[in-house]
XYZ file of C-alpha atoms in Angstrom:
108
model
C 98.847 80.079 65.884
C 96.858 83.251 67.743
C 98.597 82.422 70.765
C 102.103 82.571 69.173
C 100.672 85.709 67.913
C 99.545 87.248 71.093
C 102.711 85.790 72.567
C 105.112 87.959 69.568
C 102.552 90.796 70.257
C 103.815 91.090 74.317
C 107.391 90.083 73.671
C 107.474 93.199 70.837
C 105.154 95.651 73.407
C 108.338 94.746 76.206
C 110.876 95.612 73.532
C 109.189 98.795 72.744
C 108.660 99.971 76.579
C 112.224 99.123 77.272
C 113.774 101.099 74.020
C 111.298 103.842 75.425
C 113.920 103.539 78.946
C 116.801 103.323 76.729
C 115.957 106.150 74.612
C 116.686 108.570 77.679
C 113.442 110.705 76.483
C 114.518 110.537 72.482
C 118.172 111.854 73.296
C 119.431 108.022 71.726
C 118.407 107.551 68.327
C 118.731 103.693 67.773
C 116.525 102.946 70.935
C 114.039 106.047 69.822
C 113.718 104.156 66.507
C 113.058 100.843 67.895
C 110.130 101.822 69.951
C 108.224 102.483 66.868
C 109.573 99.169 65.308
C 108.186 97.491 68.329
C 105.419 99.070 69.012
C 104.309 98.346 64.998
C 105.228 94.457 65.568
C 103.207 94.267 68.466
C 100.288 95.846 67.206
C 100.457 93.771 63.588
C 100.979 90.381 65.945
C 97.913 91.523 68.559
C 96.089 92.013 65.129
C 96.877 88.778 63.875
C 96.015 87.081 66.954
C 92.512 89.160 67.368
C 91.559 87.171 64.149
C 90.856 84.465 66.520
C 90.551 85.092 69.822
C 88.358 87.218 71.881
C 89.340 91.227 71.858
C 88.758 91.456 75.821
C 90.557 88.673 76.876
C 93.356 88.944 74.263
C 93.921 92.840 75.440
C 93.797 91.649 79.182
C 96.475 89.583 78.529
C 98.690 91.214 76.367
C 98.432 94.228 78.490
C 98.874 92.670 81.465
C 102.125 90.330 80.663
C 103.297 93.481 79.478
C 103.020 94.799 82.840
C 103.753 92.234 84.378
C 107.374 91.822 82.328
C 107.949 95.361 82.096
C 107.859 95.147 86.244
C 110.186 92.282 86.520
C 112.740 94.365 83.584
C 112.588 97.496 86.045
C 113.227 95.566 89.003
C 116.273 93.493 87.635
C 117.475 95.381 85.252
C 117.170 98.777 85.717
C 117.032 98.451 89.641
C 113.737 99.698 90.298
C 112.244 98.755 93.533
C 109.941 96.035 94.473
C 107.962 95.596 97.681
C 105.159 93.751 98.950
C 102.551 95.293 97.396
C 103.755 95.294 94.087
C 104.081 92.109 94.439
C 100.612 91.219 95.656
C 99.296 93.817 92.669
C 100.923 91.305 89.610
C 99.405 88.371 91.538
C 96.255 89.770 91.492
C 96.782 91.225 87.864
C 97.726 87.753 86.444
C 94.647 86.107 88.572
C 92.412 88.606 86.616
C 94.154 87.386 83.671
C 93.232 83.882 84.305
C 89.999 84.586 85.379
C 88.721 86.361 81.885
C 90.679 83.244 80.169
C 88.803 80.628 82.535
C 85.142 82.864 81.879
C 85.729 82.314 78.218
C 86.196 78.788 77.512
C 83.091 78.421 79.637
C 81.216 81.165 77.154
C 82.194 78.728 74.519
């Protein structure tokens, strides 16, 4: 169940990033709304989910999928551009991620 948590927590932190595009800097009021509905979902499910599982590795990953996500949203959604090296960077973002995951189950 922390994983579905943590899981909830990144899908909500995406939502609220990508109302934060669609507000057009708080000119739209149903996106400006929903980033602080998101942004409170994700925080109560990253909460949830910290009941469990390590703070440090939960963060890395929730922060890092949301990168990771929000990326991918700019790049085919909103046509933001995408080159090698961001490319490379989320590789070696999501390694990191694995590597904190990997280090803890050993800690255990």
């Amino acid at each position: 169940m922390p994983w579905l948590y943590l899981i909830l927590a990144i899908v909500a932190e995406v939502s609220g990033t990508t109302s934060m595009k669609l507000s057009a800097g708080f000119t739209k009021p149903v996106p400006s709304v929903l980033i602080f509905v998101f942004y409170g979902l994700s925080l109560t499910f990253l909460t949830l989910a910290l009941r469990t599982l390590p703070v440090g590795m939960s963060y890395a990953v929730w922060s890092a999928l949301g990168t990771a996500l929000i990326t991918a949203i700019g790049v085919l959604w909103f046509g933001e551009g995408i080159n090698a090296l961001k490319v490379i960077s989320l590789i070696l973002i999501i390694a990191g991620i694995a590597g904190l995951h990997f280090s803890q189950e050993h800690m255990k």
